[in-house]
PDB file of C-alpha atoms in Angstrom:
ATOM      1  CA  UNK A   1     -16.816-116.049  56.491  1.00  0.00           C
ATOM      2  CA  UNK A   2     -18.281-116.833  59.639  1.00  0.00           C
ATOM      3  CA  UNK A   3     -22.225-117.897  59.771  1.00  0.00           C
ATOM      4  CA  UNK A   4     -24.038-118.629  63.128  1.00  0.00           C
ATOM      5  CA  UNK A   5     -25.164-121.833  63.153  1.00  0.00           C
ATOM      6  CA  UNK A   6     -28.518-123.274  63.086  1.00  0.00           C
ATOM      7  CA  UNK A   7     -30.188-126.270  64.250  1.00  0.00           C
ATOM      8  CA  UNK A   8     -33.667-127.485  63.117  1.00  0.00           C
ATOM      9  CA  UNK A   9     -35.657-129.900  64.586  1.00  0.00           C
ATOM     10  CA  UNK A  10     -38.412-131.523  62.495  1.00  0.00           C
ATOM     11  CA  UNK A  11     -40.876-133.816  64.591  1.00  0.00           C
ATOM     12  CA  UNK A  12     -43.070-134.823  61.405  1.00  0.00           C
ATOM     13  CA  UNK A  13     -46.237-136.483  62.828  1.00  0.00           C
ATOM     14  CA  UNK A  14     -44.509-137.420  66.406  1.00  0.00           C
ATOM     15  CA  UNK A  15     -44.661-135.706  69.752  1.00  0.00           C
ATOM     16  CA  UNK A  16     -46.783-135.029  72.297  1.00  0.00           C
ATOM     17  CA  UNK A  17     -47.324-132.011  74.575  1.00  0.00           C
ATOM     18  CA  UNK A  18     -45.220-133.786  77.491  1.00  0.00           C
ATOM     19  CA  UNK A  19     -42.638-134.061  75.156  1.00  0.00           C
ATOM     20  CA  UNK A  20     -43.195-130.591  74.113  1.00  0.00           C
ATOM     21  CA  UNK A  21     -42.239-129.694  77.921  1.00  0.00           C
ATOM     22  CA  UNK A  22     -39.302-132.220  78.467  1.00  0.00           C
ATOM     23  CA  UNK A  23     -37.860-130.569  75.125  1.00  0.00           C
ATOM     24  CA  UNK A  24     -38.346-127.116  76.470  1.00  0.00           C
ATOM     25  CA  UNK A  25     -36.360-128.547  79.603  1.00  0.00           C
ATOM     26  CA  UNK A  26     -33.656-129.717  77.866  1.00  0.00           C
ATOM     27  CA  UNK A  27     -32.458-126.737  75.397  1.00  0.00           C
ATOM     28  CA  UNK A  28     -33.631-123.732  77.974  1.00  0.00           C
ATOM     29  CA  UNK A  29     -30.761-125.864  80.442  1.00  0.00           C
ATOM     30  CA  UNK A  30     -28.342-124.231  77.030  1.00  0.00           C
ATOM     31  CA  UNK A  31     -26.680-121.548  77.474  1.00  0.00           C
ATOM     32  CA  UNK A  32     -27.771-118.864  75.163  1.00  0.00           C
ATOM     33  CA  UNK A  33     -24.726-118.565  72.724  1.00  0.00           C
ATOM     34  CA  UNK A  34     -24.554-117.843  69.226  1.00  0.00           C
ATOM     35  CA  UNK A  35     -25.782-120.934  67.302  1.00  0.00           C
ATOM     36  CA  UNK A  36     -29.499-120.017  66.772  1.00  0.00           C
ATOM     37  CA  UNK A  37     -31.978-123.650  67.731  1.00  0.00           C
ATOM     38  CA  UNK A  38     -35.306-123.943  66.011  1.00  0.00           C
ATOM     39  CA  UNK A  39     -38.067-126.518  66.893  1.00  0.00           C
ATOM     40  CA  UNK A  40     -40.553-127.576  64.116  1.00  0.00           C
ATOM     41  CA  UNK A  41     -43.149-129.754  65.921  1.00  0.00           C
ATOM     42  CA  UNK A  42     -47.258-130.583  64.720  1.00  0.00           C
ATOM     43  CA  UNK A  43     -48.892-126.850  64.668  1.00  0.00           C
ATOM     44  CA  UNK A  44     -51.191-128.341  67.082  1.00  0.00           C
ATOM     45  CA  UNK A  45     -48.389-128.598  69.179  1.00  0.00           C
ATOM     46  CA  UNK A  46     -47.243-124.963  68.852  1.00  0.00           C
ATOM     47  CA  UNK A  47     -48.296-123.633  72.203  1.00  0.00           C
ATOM     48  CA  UNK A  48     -47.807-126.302  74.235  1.00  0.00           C
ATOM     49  CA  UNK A  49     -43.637-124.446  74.195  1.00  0.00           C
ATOM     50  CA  UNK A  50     -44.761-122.199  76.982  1.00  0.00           C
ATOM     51  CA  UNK A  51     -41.456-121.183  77.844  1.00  0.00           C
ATOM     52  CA  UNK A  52     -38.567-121.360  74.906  1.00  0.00           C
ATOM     53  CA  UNK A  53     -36.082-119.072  76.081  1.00  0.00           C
ATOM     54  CA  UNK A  54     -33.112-120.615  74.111  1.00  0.00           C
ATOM     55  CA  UNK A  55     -34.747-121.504  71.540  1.00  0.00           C
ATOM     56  CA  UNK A  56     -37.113-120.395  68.461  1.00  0.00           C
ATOM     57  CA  UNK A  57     -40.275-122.184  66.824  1.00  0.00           C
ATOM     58  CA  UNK A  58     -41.277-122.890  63.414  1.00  0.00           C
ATOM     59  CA  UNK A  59     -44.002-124.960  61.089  1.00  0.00           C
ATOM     60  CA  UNK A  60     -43.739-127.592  58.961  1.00  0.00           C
ATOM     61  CA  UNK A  61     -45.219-126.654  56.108  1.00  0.00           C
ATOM     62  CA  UNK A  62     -47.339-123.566  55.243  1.00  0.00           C
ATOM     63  CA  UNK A  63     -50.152-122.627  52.494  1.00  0.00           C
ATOM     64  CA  UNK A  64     -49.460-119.839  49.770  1.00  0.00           C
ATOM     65  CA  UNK A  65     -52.549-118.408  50.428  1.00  0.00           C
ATOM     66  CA  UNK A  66     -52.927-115.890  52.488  1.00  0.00           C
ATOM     67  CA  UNK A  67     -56.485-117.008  53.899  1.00  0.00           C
ATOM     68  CA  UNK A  68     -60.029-118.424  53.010  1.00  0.00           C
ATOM     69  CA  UNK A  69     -61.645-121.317  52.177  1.00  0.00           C
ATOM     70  CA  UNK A  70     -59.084-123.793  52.026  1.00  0.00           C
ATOM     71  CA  UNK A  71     -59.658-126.972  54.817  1.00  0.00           C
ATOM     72  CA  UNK A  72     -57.428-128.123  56.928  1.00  0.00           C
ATOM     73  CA  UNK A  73     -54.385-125.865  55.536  1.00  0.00           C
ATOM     74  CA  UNK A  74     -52.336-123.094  57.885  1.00  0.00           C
ATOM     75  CA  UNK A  75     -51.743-119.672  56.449  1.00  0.00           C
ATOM     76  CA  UNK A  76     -48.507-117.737  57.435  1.00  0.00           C
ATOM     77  CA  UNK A  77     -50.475-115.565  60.027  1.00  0.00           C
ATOM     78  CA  UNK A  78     -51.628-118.556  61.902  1.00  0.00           C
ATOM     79  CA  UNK A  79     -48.180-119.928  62.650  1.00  0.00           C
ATOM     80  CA  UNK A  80     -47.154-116.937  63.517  1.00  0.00           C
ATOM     81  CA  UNK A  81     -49.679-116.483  66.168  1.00  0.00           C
ATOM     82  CA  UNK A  82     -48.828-119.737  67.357  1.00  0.00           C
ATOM     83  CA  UNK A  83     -45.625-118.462  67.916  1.00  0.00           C
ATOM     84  CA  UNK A  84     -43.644-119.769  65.154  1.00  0.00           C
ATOM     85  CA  UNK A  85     -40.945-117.396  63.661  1.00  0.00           C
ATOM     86  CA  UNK A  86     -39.468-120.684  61.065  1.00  0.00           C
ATOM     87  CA  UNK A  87     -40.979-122.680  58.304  1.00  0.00           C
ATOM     88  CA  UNK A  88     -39.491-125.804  56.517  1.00  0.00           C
ATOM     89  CA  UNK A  89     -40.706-125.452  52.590  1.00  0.00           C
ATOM     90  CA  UNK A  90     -40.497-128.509  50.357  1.00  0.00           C
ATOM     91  CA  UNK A  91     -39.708-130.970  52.654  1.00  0.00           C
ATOM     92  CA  UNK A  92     -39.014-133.922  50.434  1.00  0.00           C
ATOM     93  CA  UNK A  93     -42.089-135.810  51.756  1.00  0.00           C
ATOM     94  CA  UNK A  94     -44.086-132.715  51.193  1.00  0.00           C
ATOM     95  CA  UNK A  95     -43.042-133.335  47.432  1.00  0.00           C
ATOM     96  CA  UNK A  96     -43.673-136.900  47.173  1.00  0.00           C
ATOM     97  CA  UNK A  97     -46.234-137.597  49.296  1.00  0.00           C
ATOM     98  CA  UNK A  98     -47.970-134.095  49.153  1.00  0.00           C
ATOM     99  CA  UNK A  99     -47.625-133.755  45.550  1.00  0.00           C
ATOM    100  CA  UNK A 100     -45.940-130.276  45.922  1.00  0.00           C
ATOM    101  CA  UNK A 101     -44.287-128.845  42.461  1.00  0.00           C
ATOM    102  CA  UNK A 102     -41.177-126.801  42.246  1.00  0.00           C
ATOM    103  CA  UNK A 103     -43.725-123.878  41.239  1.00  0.00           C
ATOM    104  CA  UNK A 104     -45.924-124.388  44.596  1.00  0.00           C
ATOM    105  CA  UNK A 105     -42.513-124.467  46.782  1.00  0.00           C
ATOM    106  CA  UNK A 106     -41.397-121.039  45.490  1.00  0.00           C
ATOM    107  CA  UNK A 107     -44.737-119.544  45.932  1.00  0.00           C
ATOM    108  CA  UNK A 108     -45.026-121.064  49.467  1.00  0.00           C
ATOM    109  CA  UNK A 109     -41.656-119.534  49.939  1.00  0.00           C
ATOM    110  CA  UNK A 110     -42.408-116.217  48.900  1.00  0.00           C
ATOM    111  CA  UNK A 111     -45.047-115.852  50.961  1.00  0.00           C
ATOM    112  CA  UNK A 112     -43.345-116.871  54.261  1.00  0.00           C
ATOM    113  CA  UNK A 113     -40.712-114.077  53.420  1.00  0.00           C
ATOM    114  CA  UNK A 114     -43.482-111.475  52.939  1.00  0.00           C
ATOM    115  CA  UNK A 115     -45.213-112.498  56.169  1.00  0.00           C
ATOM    116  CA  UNK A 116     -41.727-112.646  58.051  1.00  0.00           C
ATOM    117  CA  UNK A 117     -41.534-116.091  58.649  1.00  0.00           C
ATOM    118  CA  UNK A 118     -37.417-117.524  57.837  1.00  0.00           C
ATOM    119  CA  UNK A 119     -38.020-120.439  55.521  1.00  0.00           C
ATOM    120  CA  UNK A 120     -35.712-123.587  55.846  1.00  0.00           C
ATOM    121  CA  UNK A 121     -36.183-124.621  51.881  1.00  0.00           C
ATOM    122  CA  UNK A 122     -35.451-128.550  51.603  1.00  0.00           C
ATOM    123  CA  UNK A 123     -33.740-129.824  48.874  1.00  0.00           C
ATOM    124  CA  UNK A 124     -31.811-132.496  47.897  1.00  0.00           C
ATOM    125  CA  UNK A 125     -31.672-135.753  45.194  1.00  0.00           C
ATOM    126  CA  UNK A 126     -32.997-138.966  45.523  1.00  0.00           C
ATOM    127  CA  UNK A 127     -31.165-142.708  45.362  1.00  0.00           C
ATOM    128  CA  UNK A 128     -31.558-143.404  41.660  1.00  0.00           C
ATOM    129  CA  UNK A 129     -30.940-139.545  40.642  1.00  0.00           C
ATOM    130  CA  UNK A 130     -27.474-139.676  42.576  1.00  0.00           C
ATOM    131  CA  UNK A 131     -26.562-143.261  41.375  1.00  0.00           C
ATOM    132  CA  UNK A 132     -27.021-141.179  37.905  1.00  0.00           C
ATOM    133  CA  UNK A 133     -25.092-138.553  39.062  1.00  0.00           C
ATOM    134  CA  UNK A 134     -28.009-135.943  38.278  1.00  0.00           C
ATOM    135  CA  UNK A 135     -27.533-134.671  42.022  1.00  0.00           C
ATOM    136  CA  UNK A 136     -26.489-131.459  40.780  1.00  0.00           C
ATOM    137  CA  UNK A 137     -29.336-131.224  37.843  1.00  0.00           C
ATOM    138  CA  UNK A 138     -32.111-131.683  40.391  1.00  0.00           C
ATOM    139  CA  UNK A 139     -30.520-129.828  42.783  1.00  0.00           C
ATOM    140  CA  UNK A 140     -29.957-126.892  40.433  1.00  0.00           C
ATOM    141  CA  UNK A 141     -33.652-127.191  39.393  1.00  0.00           C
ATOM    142  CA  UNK A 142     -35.197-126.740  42.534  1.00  0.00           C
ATOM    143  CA  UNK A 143     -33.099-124.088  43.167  1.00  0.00           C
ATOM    144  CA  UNK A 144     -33.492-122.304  40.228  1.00  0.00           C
ATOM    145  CA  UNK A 145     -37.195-122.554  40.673  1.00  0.00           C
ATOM    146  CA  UNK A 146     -37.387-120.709  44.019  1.00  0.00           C
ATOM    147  CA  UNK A 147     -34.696-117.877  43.266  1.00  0.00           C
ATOM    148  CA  UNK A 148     -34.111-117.652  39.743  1.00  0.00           C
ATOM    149  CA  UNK A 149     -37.133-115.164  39.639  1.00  0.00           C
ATOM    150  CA  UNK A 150     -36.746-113.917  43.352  1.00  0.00           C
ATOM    151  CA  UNK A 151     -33.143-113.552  43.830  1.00  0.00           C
ATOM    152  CA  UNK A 152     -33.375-111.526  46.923  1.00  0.00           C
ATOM    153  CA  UNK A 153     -35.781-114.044  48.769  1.00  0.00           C
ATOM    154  CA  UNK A 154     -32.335-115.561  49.281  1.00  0.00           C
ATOM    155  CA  UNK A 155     -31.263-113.099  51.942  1.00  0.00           C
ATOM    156  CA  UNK A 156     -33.887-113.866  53.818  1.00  0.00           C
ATOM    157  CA  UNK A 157     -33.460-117.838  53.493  1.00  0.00           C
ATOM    158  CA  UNK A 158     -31.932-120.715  55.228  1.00  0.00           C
ATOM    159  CA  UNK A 159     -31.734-123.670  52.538  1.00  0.00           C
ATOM    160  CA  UNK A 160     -31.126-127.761  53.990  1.00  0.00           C
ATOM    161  CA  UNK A 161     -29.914-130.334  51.951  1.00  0.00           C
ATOM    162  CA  UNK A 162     -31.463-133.328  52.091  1.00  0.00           C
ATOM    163  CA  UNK A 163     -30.467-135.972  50.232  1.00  0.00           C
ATOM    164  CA  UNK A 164     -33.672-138.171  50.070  1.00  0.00           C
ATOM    165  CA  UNK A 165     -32.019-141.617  50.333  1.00  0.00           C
ATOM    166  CA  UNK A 166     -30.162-140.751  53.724  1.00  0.00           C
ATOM    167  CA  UNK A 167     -33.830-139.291  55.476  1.00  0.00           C
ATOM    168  CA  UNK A 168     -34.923-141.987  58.152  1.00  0.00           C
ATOM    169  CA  UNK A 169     -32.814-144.441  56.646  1.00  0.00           C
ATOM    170  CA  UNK A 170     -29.844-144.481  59.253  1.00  0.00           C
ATOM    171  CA  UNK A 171     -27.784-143.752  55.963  1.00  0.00           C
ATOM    172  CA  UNK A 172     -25.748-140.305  55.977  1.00  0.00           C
ATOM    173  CA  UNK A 173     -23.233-138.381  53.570  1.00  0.00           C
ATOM    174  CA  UNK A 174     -19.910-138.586  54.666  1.00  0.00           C
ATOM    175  CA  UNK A 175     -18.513-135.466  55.768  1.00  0.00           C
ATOM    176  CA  UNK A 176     -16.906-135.033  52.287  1.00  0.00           C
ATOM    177  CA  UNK A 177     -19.457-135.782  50.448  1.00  0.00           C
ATOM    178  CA  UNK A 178     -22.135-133.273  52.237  1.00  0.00           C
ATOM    179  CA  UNK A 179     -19.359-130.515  51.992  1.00  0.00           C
ATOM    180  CA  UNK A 180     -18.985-131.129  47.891  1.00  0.00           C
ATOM    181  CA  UNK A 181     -22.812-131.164  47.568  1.00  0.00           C
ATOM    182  CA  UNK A 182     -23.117-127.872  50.550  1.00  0.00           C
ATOM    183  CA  UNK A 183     -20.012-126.288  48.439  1.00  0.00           C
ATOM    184  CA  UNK A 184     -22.097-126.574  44.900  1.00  0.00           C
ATOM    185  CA  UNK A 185     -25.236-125.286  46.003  1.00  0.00           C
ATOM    186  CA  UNK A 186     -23.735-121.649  47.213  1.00  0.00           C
ATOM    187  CA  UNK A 187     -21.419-121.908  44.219  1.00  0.00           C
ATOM    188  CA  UNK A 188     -24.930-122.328  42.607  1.00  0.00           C
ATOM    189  CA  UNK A 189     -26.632-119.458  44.616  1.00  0.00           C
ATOM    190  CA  UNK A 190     -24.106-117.193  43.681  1.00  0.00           C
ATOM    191  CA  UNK A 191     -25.569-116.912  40.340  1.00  0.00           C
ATOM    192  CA  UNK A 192     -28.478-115.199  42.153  1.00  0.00           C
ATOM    193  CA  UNK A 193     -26.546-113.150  44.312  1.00  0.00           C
ATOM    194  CA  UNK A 194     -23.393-113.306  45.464  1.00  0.00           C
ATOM    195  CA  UNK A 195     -23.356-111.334  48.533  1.00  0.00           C
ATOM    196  CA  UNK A 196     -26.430-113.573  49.961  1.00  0.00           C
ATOM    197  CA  UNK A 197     -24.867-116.683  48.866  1.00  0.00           C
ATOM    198  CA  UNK A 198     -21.941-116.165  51.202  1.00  0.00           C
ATOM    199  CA  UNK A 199     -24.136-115.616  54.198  1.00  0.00           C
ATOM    200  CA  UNK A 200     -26.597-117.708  53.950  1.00  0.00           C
ATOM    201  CA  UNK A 201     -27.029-120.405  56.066  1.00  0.00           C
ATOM    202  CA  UNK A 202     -26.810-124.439  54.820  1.00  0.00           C
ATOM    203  CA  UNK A 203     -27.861-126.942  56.417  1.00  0.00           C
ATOM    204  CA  UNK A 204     -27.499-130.835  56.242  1.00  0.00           C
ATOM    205  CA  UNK A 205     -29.946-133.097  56.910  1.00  0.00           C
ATOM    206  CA  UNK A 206     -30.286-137.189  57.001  1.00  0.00           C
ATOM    207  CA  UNK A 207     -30.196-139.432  59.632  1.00  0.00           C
ATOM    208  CA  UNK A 208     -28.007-136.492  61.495  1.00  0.00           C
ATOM    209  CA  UNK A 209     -27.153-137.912  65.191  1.00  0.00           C
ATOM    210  CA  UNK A 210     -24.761-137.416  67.848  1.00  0.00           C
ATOM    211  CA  UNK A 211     -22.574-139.435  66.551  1.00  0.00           C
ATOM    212  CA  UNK A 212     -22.031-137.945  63.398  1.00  0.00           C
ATOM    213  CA  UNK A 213     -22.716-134.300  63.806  1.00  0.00           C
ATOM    214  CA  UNK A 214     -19.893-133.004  64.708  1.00  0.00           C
ATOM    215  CA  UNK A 215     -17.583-134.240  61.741  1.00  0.00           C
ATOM    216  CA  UNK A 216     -20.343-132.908  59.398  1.00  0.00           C
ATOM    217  CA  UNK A 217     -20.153-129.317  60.977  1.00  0.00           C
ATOM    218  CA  UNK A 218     -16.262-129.328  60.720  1.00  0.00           C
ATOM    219  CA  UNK A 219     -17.373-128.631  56.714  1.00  0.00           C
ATOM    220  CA  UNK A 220     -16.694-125.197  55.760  1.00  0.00           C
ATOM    221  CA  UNK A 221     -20.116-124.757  54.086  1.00  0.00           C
ATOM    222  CA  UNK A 222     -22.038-126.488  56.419  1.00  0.00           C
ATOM    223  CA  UNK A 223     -23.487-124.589  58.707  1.00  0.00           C
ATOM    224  CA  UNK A 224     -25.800-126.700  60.951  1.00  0.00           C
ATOM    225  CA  UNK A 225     -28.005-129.256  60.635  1.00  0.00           C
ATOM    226  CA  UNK A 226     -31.752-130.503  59.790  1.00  0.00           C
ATOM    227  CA  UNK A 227     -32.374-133.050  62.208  1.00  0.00           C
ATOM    228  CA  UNK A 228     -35.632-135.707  62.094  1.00  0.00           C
ATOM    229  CA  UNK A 229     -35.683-138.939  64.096  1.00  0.00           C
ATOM    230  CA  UNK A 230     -32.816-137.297  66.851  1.00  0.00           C
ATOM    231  CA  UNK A 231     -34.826-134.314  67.142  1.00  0.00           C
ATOM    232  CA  UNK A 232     -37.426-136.452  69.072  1.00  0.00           C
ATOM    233  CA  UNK A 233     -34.733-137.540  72.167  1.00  0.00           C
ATOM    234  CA  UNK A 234     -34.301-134.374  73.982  1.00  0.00           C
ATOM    235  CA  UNK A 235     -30.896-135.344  75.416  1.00  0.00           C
ATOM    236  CA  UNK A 236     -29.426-136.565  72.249  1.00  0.00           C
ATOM    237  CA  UNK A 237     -30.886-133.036  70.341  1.00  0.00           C
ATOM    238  CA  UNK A 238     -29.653-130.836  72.952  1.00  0.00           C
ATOM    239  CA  UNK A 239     -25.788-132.587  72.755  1.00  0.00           C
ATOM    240  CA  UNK A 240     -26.138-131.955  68.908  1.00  0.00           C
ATOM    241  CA  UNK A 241     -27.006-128.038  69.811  1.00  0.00           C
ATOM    242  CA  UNK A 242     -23.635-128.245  71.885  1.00  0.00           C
ATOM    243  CA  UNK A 243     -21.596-130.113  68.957  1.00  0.00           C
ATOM    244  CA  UNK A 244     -21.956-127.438  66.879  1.00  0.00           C
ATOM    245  CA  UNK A 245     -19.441-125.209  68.627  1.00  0.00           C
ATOM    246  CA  UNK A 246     -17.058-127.905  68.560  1.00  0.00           C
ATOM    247  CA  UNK A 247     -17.209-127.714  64.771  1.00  0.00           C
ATOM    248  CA  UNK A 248     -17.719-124.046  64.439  1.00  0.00           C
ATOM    249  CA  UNK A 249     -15.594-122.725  62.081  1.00  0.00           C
ATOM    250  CA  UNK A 250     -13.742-118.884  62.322  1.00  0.00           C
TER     251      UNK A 250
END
């Protein structure tokens, strides 16, 4: 089964609106081919894209409501008038730091389907949870939580794994052991529904670089990446964009 690729970039609380522009530089000199290239800066930084022709926009993070009195959060509707068509949902520093449940996630979820935003759902196990080889319990938990209920939110998904101890740490899966973990989770999603869980897209993410990209996207079930601290170099991201057609798999 074939699956375009995708690759996600998630600034966090970095950028600036020059680097907005040098970005914007750097993928639009892409040709426009089939792997589909998403940028998740700062909302604030939204607009300051004022020309993304090879490339598509999305949020960090999103509220489930759909408006009113609630400080400081963005609604669906405002990203996408910012021009975001993307939004990550339970980033794992969203859960930790944020306090964000497995209940919150799905609902935040839901509502970036109905609004017609994709959501890139984060996943993935910390340190002392794989060193207890529970990577498949929490995995399967988080999962469950989102789709269980809403199977066909899945068709309208893109899902990352993340494993928590590889995120800014310079650490990273080895090729095999991202495919085993990619290779559970749509064994996993078939439970839900099996057509969606062939063609949906999986992502990896942790400390993905140029270095390393293109053995990870060699996988069969990996379908692009997640990428954080890389994301910010826009010579480095853009040769990750181009990797993935060296690993793109028929």
């Amino acid at each position: 089964m074939h699956r375009t690729p995708l690759i996600a970039a998630n600034w966090k609380m970095n950028g600036s609106a020059a680097l907005a522009q040098d970005m914007t530089a750097a993928l639009n000199e892409l040709s426009q081919g089939t792997t589909t290239v998403v940028v998740c800066p700062p909302a604030t930084l939204l607009t300051a894209f004022t020309n993304p022709k090879t490339f598509a926009l999305g949020g960090q993070t999103l509220s489930h409501e759909v408006s009113g009195a609630f400080t400081g959060e963005l609604s669906a509707n405002l990203l996408l008038e910012a021009g975001a068509t993307y939004v990550i949902v339970g980033h794992s520093e969203r859960r930790e730091l944020n306090f964000e449940t497995d209940a919150l996630i799905a609902a935040k979820l839901s509502r970036a389907v109905a609004a017609g935003l994709t959501p890139i759902l984060c996943v993935g196990e910390s340190l002392s949870e794989r060193q207890q080889e529970k990577t498949q319990q929490v995995l399967a938990r988080q999962l469950d939580a989102v789709y269980a209920s809403q199977p066909e939110l899945l068709a309208n998904s893109v899902i990352a794994y993340e494993p928590i101890w590889a995120i800014g740490t310079g650490e990273s899966a080895t090729p095999e052991q991202a495919q085993a973990t990619h290779h559970f989770i749509r064994q996993h999603l078939a439970k839900y529904n099996s057509q969606s869980a062939v063609t949906v897209k999986l992502l990896y993410g942790g400390s993905v670089n140029a270095d390393n990209c293109v053995a990870l996207f060699q996988q069969a079930d990996i379908d692009g990446a997640l990428v954080g601290g890389a994301s910010l170099k826009p010579v480095e991201f853009a040769q990750i964009c181009l990797a993935v057609t060296k690993g793109a798999k028929e």
